[in-house]
CSV table of C-alpha atoms in Angstrom, one decimal:
chain,number,residue,atom,x,y,z
A,1,MET,CA,-65.4,-50.6,-69.1
A,2,SER,CA,-65.3,-54.0,-70.8
A,3,TRP,CA,-63.0,-56.0,-70.6
A,4,ARG,CA,-61.6,-58.5,-74.3
A,5,ARG,CA,-60.2,-61.4,-74.5
A,6,GLY,CA,-58.6,-60.9,-78.0
A,7,GLY,CA,-55.8,-58.8,-78.8
A,8,GLY,CA,-57.5,-56.5,-81.3
A,9,GLY,CA,-60.9,-54.9,-81.0
A,10,ASP,CA,-63.1,-51.8,-81.1
A,11,GLY,CA,-64.5,-49.2,-78.9
A,12,GLY,CA,-63.3,-47.7,-75.8
A,13,GLY,CA,-62.4,-51.1,-74.2
A,14,VAL,CA,-58.1,-52.2,-72.5
A,15,SER,CA,-57.3,-55.6,-73.2
A,16,ARG,CA,-56.5,-57.4,-69.6
A,17,ARG,CA,-52.6,-57.0,-71.0
A,18,TRP,CA,-52.2,-53.9,-70.8
A,19,ALA,CA,-54.3,-53.5,-68.0
A,20,VAL,CA,-51.3,-55.6,-65.9
A,21,LEU,CA,-48.5,-53.6,-67.4
A,22,LEU,CA,-50.3,-50.2,-66.3
A,23,CYS,CA,-50.8,-51.7,-62.3
A,24,VAL,CA,-47.5,-53.7,-62.8
A,25,GLY,CA,-45.8,-50.0,-63.9
A,26,SER,CA,-48.4,-48.9,-61.0
A,27,PHE,CA,-46.8,-50.2,-58.4
A,28,CYS,CA,-43.1,-49.8,-59.2
A,29,LEU,CA,-43.4,-45.4,-59.0
A,30,GLY,CA,-45.4,-46.3,-55.7
A,31,LEU,CA,-41.8,-48.4,-55.0
A,32,LEU,CA,-39.5,-45.7,-56.0
A,33,PHE,CA,-41.5,-42.5,-54.8
A,34,THR,CA,-41.7,-44.7,-51.0
A,35,ASN,CA,-37.8,-44.8,-51.1
A,36,ARG,CA,-37.7,-41.6,-52.0
A,37,MET,CA,-39.9,-40.1,-49.1
A,38,TRP,CA,-38.2,-42.7,-46.9
A,39,THR,CA,-35.2,-42.5,-46.5
A,40,LEU,CA,-32.7,-43.4,-43.4
A,41,PRO,CA,-31.1,-39.9,-41.8
A,42,GLU,CA,-27.1,-40.4,-42.3
A,43,ALA,CA,-25.2,-41.1,-39.6
A,44,SER,CA,-24.0,-38.0,-38.9
A,45,GLU,CA,-27.6,-36.5,-39.1
A,46,ILE,CA,-28.3,-38.4,-35.8
A,47,ALA,CA,-29.4,-36.1,-32.6
A,48,ARG,CA,-25.4,-36.0,-30.5
A,49,PRO,CA,-25.4,-35.4,-26.8
A,50,ASN,CA,-22.8,-32.8,-27.3
A,51,ALA,CA,-24.4,-30.9,-30.2
A,52,ASN,CA,-27.6,-30.6,-28.0
A,53,VAL,CA,-25.9,-29.5,-24.7
A,54,GLU,CA,-24.3,-26.2,-26.5
A,55,GLU,CA,-28.2,-25.9,-28.4
A,56,GLY,CA,-29.6,-26.7,-25.6
A,57,ASN,CA,-32.0,-29.5,-26.6
A,58,MET,CA,-30.6,-32.1,-24.2
A,59,PRO,CA,-32.5,-35.8,-25.1
A,60,VAL,CA,-34.1,-37.5,-22.2
A,61,ALA,CA,-31.9,-40.5,-22.1
A,62,ALA,CA,-28.3,-38.3,-22.0
A,63,GLU,CA,-29.4,-36.0,-19.3
A,64,CYS,CA,-27.0,-37.8,-16.9
A,65,GLY,CA,-23.9,-38.2,-18.7
A,66,SER,CA,-24.4,-33.8,-19.7
A,67,LYS,CA,-25.0,-33.5,-16.3
A,68,LYS,CA,-21.1,-34.9,-15.6
A,69,VAL,CA,-20.1,-32.3,-19.0
A,70,GLN,CA,-22.1,-29.3,-17.8
A,71,GLU,CA,-20.5,-29.5,-13.6
A,72,LYS,CA,-16.9,-30.5,-15.7
A,73,GLN,CA,-16.9,-27.1,-17.5
A,74,ASP,CA,-18.5,-25.2,-15.0
A,75,TYR,CA,-15.2,-26.3,-12.8
A,76,ARG,CA,-13.5,-25.3,-15.1
A,77,ASP,CA,-14.8,-21.4,-15.5
A,78,ILE,CA,-13.9,-21.4,-11.9
A,79,LEU,CA,-10.4,-22.0,-12.3
A,80,GLN,CA,-10.2,-19.5,-14.6
A,81,VAL,CA,-11.9,-17.0,-12.7
A,82,GLN,CA,-8.9,-17.3,-10.6
A,83,ASP,CA,-6.2,-18.0,-12.4
A,84,THR,CA,-7.6,-14.5,-13.8
A,85,HIS,CA,-7.9,-12.6,-10.1
A,86,HIS,CA,-3.8,-14.1,-9.5
A,87,ASP,CA,-3.1,-13.1,-12.1
A,88,VAL,CA,-4.4,-9.2,-11.8
A,89,GLN,CA,-3.5,-9.5,-8.3
A,90,THR,CA,0.5,-9.9,-9.0
A,91,LEU,CA,0.5,-6.7,-11.8
A,92,ASP,CA,-0.8,-4.9,-9.0
A,93,LYS,CA,2.4,-5.9,-7.4
A,94,THR,CA,4.1,-5.2,-10.1
A,95,ILE,CA,2.8,-1.9,-11.1
A,96,ALA,CA,3.4,-0.4,-7.8
A,97,SER,CA,6.9,-2.1,-7.6
A,98,LEU,CA,7.6,0.2,-10.5
A,99,GLU,CA,6.1,2.9,-9.7
A,100,THR,CA,8.1,2.6,-6.4
A,101,GLU,CA,11.3,2.3,-8.6
A,102,LEU,CA,10.3,4.8,-11.0
A,103,SER,CA,9.3,7.8,-8.2
A,104,ALA,CA,13.5,7.0,-6.5
A,105,ALA,CA,14.6,7.2,-10.1
A,106,ARG,CA,12.5,11.0,-10.4
A,107,SER,CA,14.1,11.7,-6.7
A,108,LEU,CA,17.6,10.6,-7.5
A,109,GLN,CA,17.7,13.3,-10.8
A,110,GLU,CA,15.7,16.1,-9.1
A,111,SER,CA,18.6,15.8,-6.5
A,112,LEU,CA,21.4,15.5,-9.6
A,113,LEU,CA,20.0,18.7,-11.0
A,114,ASN,CA,19.4,21.1,-8.5
A,115,GLY,CA,22.7,20.1,-6.7
A,116,SER,CA,21.2,18.8,-3.3
A,117,PRO,CA,23.9,16.2,-1.7
A,118,VAL,CA,22.6,12.8,-2.8
A,119,ALA,CA,22.3,9.9,0.3
A,120,GLU,CA,25.3,7.3,-0.1
A,121,GLU,CA,21.9,3.9,-0.4
A,122,PHE,CA,20.8,6.4,-3.5
A,123,LYS,CA,24.1,4.9,-4.7
A,124,VAL,CA,24.4,1.6,-4.0
A,125,SER,CA,20.7,0.6,-3.4
A,126,GLU,CA,20.4,-1.0,-7.4
A,127,SER,CA,23.5,-2.7,-7.5
A,128,ILE,CA,23.3,-4.7,-4.0
A,129,GLY,CA,19.5,-4.9,-4.5
A,130,ARG,CA,16.9,-3.8,-1.8
A,131,ARG,CA,16.4,-5.4,1.0
A,132,LYS,CA,13.1,-5.6,3.0
A,133,TYR,CA,12.8,-3.3,6.4
A,134,ARG,CA,10.6,-3.5,10.0
A,135,MET,CA,10.7,0.3,9.8
A,136,VAL,CA,12.7,2.8,8.9
A,137,ILE,CA,12.9,6.1,11.3
A,138,GLY,CA,13.2,9.1,10.3
A,139,ILE,CA,13.9,11.8,13.3
A,140,ASN,CA,13.5,15.2,12.0
A,141,THR,CA,16.1,17.8,13.0
A,142,ALA,CA,17.2,21.5,12.5
A,143,PHE,CA,20.0,23.3,11.7
A,144,SER,CA,20.5,24.3,15.4
A,145,SER,CA,19.9,21.2,17.5
A,146,ARG,CA,22.8,19.3,18.1
A,147,LYS,CA,22.3,19.5,21.4
A,148,ARG,CA,19.2,16.9,20.9
A,149,ARG,CA,20.3,14.4,18.1
A,150,ASP,CA,23.1,14.6,20.8
A,151,SER,CA,21.6,13.5,23.6
A,152,ILE,CA,19.0,11.2,22.0
A,153,ARG,CA,22.0,9.8,20.4
A,154,TYR,CA,23.1,9.2,24.2
A,155,THR,CA,20.3,7.9,25.1
A,156,TRP,CA,18.0,6.0,23.3
A,157,MET,CA,19.3,5.8,19.3
A,158,PRO,CA,21.9,2.6,19.1
A,159,GLN,CA,25.8,3.9,17.7
A,160,GLY,CA,28.4,2.7,15.6
A,161,GLU,CA,28.4,-0.9,15.2
A,162,LYS,CA,24.6,-1.3,17.8
A,163,ARG,CA,23.1,1.3,14.7
A,164,LYS,CA,24.2,-1.8,12.3
A,165,LYS,CA,23.3,-4.1,14.0
A,166,LEU,CA,20.0,-2.5,14.4
A,167,GLU,CA,19.5,-2.4,11.0
A,168,GLU,CA,21.0,-5.8,9.6
A,169,GLU,CA,19.2,-8.1,12.7
A,170,LYS,CA,16.5,-5.8,13.6
A,171,GLY,CA,15.6,-4.8,10.3
A,172,ILE,CA,14.9,-0.7,11.6
A,173,ILE,CA,16.7,2.0,10.4
A,174,ILE,CA,17.2,5.6,12.4
A,175,ARG,CA,18.4,8.8,10.6
A,176,PHE,CA,18.2,12.3,11.7
A,177,VAL,CA,16.3,13.8,8.9
A,178,ILE,CA,17.7,17.2,7.3
A,179,GLY,CA,17.7,19.0,4.3
A,180,HIS,CA,19.8,21.9,3.2
A,181,SER,CA,20.0,26.0,3.5
A,182,ALA,CA,18.4,28.2,1.2
A,183,ILE,CA,22.6,29.1,0.0
A,184,SER,CA,23.2,25.3,-0.5
A,185,GLY,CA,26.8,24.2,1.1
A,186,GLY,CA,27.1,27.3,3.8
A,187,ILE,CA,28.5,26.9,6.3
A,188,VAL,CA,25.4,25.3,8.1
A,189,ASP,CA,26.0,22.6,5.3
A,190,ARG,CA,28.9,22.3,5.7
A,191,ALA,CA,28.7,21.5,10.2
A,192,ILE,CA,26.2,19.0,9.3
A,193,GLU,CA,28.1,17.3,6.6
A,194,ALA,CA,31.4,17.7,9.1
A,195,GLU,CA,29.1,15.8,12.4
A,196,ASP,CA,27.7,13.0,9.6
A,197,ARG,CA,31.0,11.8,8.5
A,198,LYS,CA,31.7,11.5,12.7
A,199,HIS,CA,28.5,9.1,13.5
A,200,GLY,CA,26.9,8.7,9.7
A,201,ASP,CA,23.1,8.8,11.0
A,202,PHE,CA,21.7,11.5,8.5
A,203,MET,CA,19.8,11.4,6.1
A,204,ARG,CA,20.3,14.3,3.7
A,205,ILE,CA,16.9,15.4,1.4
A,206,ASP,CA,15.8,18.3,-1.6
A,207,HIS,CA,14.4,20.1,1.1
A,208,VAL,CA,15.3,23.7,2.3
A,209,GLU,CA,15.1,23.8,6.3
A,210,GLY,CA,12.5,26.3,7.8
A,211,TYR,CA,10.1,26.1,10.1
A,212,LEU,CA,6.9,27.0,8.1
A,213,ALA,CA,8.2,25.2,6.0
A,214,LEU,CA,7.7,21.7,7.9
A,215,SER,CA,5.0,20.4,5.6
A,216,GLY,CA,7.1,20.1,2.6
A,217,LYS,CA,9.6,18.2,4.4
A,218,THR,CA,7.7,15.9,5.7
A,219,LYS,CA,6.7,15.2,2.4
A,220,THR,CA,9.6,15.3,1.1
A,221,TYR,CA,10.8,12.9,3.7
A,222,PHE,CA,8.7,10.2,3.0
A,223,ALA,CA,9.1,10.5,-0.5
A,224,THR,CA,13.1,9.5,0.0
A,225,ALA,CA,13.0,7.1,2.7
A,226,VAL,CA,10.4,5.4,0.4
A,227,SER,CA,12.7,5.6,-2.4
A,228,LEU,CA,16.1,4.1,0.0
A,229,TRP,CA,14.6,1.0,1.9
A,230,ASP,CA,11.7,-1.3,1.1
A,231,ALA,CA,9.9,-1.0,4.3
A,232,ASP,CA,7.0,-2.1,6.0
A,233,PHE,CA,6.0,0.8,7.8
A,234,TYR,CA,7.8,4.6,8.0
A,235,VAL,CA,7.8,6.5,11.1
A,236,LYS,CA,8.7,10.3,11.3
A,237,VAL,CA,9.7,11.7,15.1
A,238,ASP,CA,10.4,15.2,16.1
A,239,ASP,CA,13.4,15.5,17.9
A,240,ASP,CA,12.0,16.3,21.2
A,241,VAL,CA,10.6,13.2,22.3
A,242,HIS,CA,11.9,10.3,23.7
A,243,VAL,CA,11.1,6.6,22.1
A,244,ASN,CA,11.3,2.8,22.7
A,245,ILE,CA,12.3,1.2,20.2
A,246,ALA,CA,11.0,-2.2,21.0
A,247,THR,CA,7.9,-1.3,21.9
A,248,LEU,CA,7.2,0.6,19.2
A,249,GLY,CA,8.1,-1.7,16.8
A,250,GLN,CA,6.2,-4.3,18.2
A,251,ILE,CA,3.3,-1.8,17.9
A,252,LEU,CA,3.4,-1.6,14.3
A,253,SER,CA,4.0,-5.5,13.9
A,254,LYS,CA,0.0,-6.0,15.2
A,255,HIS,CA,-0.5,-4.0,11.6
A,256,ALA,CA,2.0,-5.2,9.2
A,257,LEU,CA,-0.6,-7.2,7.0
A,258,LYS,CA,-3.0,-4.4,6.5
A,259,PRO,CA,-2.3,-2.6,3.3
A,260,ARG,CA,-2.9,0.9,3.8
A,261,VAL,CA,-3.0,2.2,8.0
A,262,TYR,CA,-1.6,5.7,9.1
A,263,ILE,CA,-1.1,5.4,13.2
A,264,GLY,CA,-0.3,7.8,15.5
A,265,CYS,CA,-2.6,9.3,18.6
A,266,MET,CA,-5.0,10.4,17.0
A,267,LYS,CA,-7.1,14.2,17.0
A,268,SER,CA,-9.2,17.0,16.2
A,269,GLY,CA,-8.2,20.6,17.3
A,270,PRO,CA,-9.8,24.0,16.4
A,271,VAL,CA,-8.7,25.8,13.4
A,272,LEU,CA,-7.0,28.6,14.6
A,273,SER,CA,-8.2,32.2,12.6
A,274,GLU,CA,-6.6,34.4,14.7
A,275,LYS,CA,-2.9,36.1,13.3
A,276,GLY,CA,-0.6,35.9,15.4
A,277,VAL,CA,-0.6,33.0,17.9
A,278,ARG,CA,0.4,29.6,17.5
A,279,TYR,CA,-0.7,27.1,15.3
A,280,TYR,CA,-2.6,29.8,12.9
A,281,GLU,CA,-4.3,28.4,9.9
A,282,PRO,CA,-4.2,31.1,7.3
A,283,GLU,CA,-6.4,28.3,4.8
A,284,HIS,CA,-9.1,28.7,8.0
A,285,TRP,CA,-11.8,29.9,5.8
A,286,LYS,CA,-11.8,26.2,3.8
A,287,PHE,CA,-13.0,24.1,7.1
A,288,GLY,CA,-15.9,25.7,7.3
A,289,GLU,CA,-17.2,28.1,9.7
A,290,SER,CA,-15.4,30.3,12.8
A,291,GLY,CA,-15.0,27.0,15.4
A,292,ASN,CA,-15.3,24.5,13.8
A,293,LYS,CA,-12.3,21.5,14.0
A,294,TYR,CA,-9.6,19.8,11.9
A,295,PHE,CA,-10.8,16.0,10.6
A,296,ARG,CA,-9.1,13.6,12.6
A,297,HIS,CA,-5.2,13.3,12.2
A,298,ALA,CA,-2.1,11.5,13.8
A,299,THR,CA,-0.7,14.4,16.1
A,300,GLY,CA,2.7,15.7,14.9
A,301,GLN,CA,5.3,13.9,17.7
A,302,LEU,CA,5.4,10.7,16.0
A,303,TYR,CA,3.6,8.7,13.2
A,304,ALA,CA,3.6,5.6,11.8
A,305,ILE,CA,2.9,5.6,7.5
A,306,SER,CA,2.4,1.6,6.3
A,307,LYS,CA,4.6,1.0,2.4
A,308,ASP,CA,1.9,1.8,0.8
A,309,LEU,CA,0.8,5.5,1.9
A,310,ALA,CA,4.7,6.1,1.7
A,311,THR,CA,4.8,5.4,-2.2
A,312,TYR,CA,1.7,7.2,-2.4
A,313,ILE,CA,3.0,10.5,-1.0
A,314,SER,CA,5.8,9.8,-3.5
A,315,ILE,CA,4.0,9.3,-5.8
A,316,ASN,CA,2.8,12.1,-5.8
A,317,LYS,CA,4.2,15.0,-3.7
A,318,HIS,CA,3.7,17.1,-7.0
A,319,ILE,CA,-0.2,17.3,-6.3
A,320,LEU,CA,-0.6,17.4,-2.3
A,321,HIS,CA,-1.5,20.5,-0.7
A,322,LYS,CA,0.7,21.8,2.2
A,323,TYR,CA,-1.2,23.4,4.7
A,324,ILE,CA,0.7,24.9,7.5
A,325,ASN,CA,0.7,22.5,10.1
A,326,GLU,CA,2.9,20.0,9.2
A,327,ASP,CA,1.0,16.3,11.5
A,328,VAL,CA,-2.5,18.5,9.2
A,329,SER,CA,-1.0,18.3,5.4
A,330,LEU,CA,0.1,14.8,6.8
A,331,GLY,CA,-4.1,13.6,7.9
A,332,SER,CA,-5.1,15.4,4.2
A,333,TRP,CA,-3.2,13.6,2.0
A,334,PHE,CA,-4.7,10.2,2.9
A,335,ILE,CA,-8.7,11.9,3.0
A,336,GLY,CA,-10.3,10.7,0.4
A,337,LEU,CA,-8.0,7.2,0.8
A,338,ASP,CA,-9.3,3.8,2.1
A,339,ALA,CA,-6.1,4.2,5.2
A,340,GLU,CA,-7.4,2.6,7.9
A,341,HIS,CA,-6.3,5.3,10.9
A,342,ILE,CA,-5.4,3.6,14.3
A,343,ASP,CA,-4.7,5.2,17.4
A,344,ASP,CA,-2.9,4.0,19.9
A,345,ARG,CA,-1.8,6.3,23.0
A,346,ARG,CA,1.0,4.1,23.6
A,347,LEU,CA,2.8,6.5,21.1
A,348,CYS,CA,1.8,10.1,22.6
A,349,CYS,CA,2.9,9.5,27.2
A,350,GLY,CA,3.6,11.8,28.8
A,351,THR,CA,6.6,12.6,30.7
A,352,PRO,CA,7.8,10.8,34.2
A,353,PRO,CA,5.7,10.3,36.2
A,354,ASP,CA,2.5,9.4,33.7
A,355,CYS,CA,5.8,7.5,31.9
A,356,GLU,CA,6.9,5.3,34.5
A,357,TRP,CA,3.7,4.5,36.1
A,358,LYS,CA,2.7,2.8,33.0
A,359,ALA,CA,6.5,0.9,32.6
A,360,GLN,CA,5.4,0.4,36.2
A,361,ALA,CA,2.0,-1.5,35.0
A,362,GLY,CA,3.6,-4.0,32.7
A,363,ASN,CA,2.8,-0.5,30.0
A,364,ILE,CA,5.6,0.7,28.6
A,365,CYS,CA,5.3,3.6,26.6
A,366,ALA,CA,6.3,3.8,23.0
A,367,ALA,CA,7.0,7.9,23.2
A,368,SER,CA,6.4,10.2,25.8
A,369,PHE,CA,7.1,14.4,25.6
A,370,ASP,CA,5.4,17.0,27.8
A,371,TRP,CA,2.2,17.9,25.6
A,372,ARG,CA,2.4,22.0,26.1
A,373,CYS,CA,5.7,22.2,24.6
A,374,SER,CA,5.0,19.5,21.6
A,375,GLY,CA,7.6,17.8,23.0
A,376,ILE,CA,10.2,17.4,26.1
A,377,CYS,CA,10.4,20.6,27.8
A,378,ASN,CA,14.4,21.7,27.9
A,379,SER,CA,14.7,18.5,26.0
A,380,GLU,CA,18.5,18.2,25.7
A,381,GLY,CA,18.7,17.3,29.0
A,382,ARG,CA,15.2,16.3,31.4
A,383,ILE,CA,15.4,13.1,27.9
A,384,TRP,CA,17.9,11.9,30.4
A,385,GLU,CA,15.7,11.7,33.2
A,386,VAL,CA,12.7,10.3,30.8
A,387,HIS,CA,14.9,8.2,29.8
A,388,ASN,CA,16.5,6.6,33.2
A,389,LYS,CA,12.2,6.2,34.5
A,390,CYS,CA,11.0,5.1,31.3
A,391,ALA,CA,12.8,3.1,29.1
A,392,GLU,CA,12.4,-0.4,28.0
A,393,GLY,CA,15.9,-1.4,28.8
A,394,GLU,CA,18.4,-3.2,25.7
A,395,LYS,CA,18.0,-6.3,26.3
A,396,ALA,CA,13.9,-5.6,25.4
A,397,LEU,CA,15.3,-4.2,21.9
A,398,TRP,CA,17.7,-6.7,21.5
A,399,ASN,CA,15.3,-10.0,22.3
A,400,ALA,CA,12.3,-8.3,20.5
A,401,THR,CA,10.6,-10.1,17.7
A,402,PHE,CA,9.0,-8.4,15.2
């Protein structure tokens, strides 16, 4: 290319003026292009520590501060988990309480529909509220056992104002448990009603009395008792057994904070398959080969269960299977449950001299009876002897703290 000084000329040369203009234009275009390519990011596009925490791209310079943010977030998560656990526990307790109240309402409805006698506690429990008791002792009795009941009333069971004081101050309920005859309102029912008017110590349940129906009676007793009284423990005892109430209360109080407790003298007797023998088991084939033993269960003279287990019986009473032997039935209802079996031999002491020697040694028995009789032999007369030699003393009961 040739450079020329003039404005005109021929050929392919470019004048200096045009060259200068082209250079200036190129420079301006370059500045414009560079300004568009290297524009600074907006303030909103600058990396923020919180955003990086969420995306997992933590800048090194902000690492210390981000750890504090993360720790604070973890602490909040822990608190949320704790609150959730507390809410679940509260909900479980509420559900258990509602199930108990529902069971009580159903028991009352069934009693009304069947025309069975309704205990006074059913009529007033809702109006006065449910008080918390330590234990309910149900003494299993029959229509023909008037002498046994009187022997208990005059030995280990407080009467009149003392029984009311026991309920109010110690939180201990004691009742004779009985159902009704096959013909409700018959002479035996009227006799029990007259006895109850005199002593006021009966708990009438919706059950037809009969020796072969003890499993059903036990089930109905627990279902009714847990509906009437809110207690830590529910005790069943036969009417030919001597009981030291304070010692029994001290034994049970050691397990009061446990949820599902089954307390008694645990045994595992043989399953008897021969008809006509005592304790014959018609469903012996369910327990395996001949000669097998029952699962561990408490002997029937006296045992106690916690409120949760009593509530379980109340809720499921229509589907719990009844074996011929009442103590076996109770033990079978807890198989498969997370229940703690507690074997305490103070609940099955012998009559004198056994319980007498133990009392002298300071190891007072909670219950005494003869194994060969499944109770105190001739209890109407001999229970006085047992009481005189093996009783804990009246002061022990009123001074006891549970």
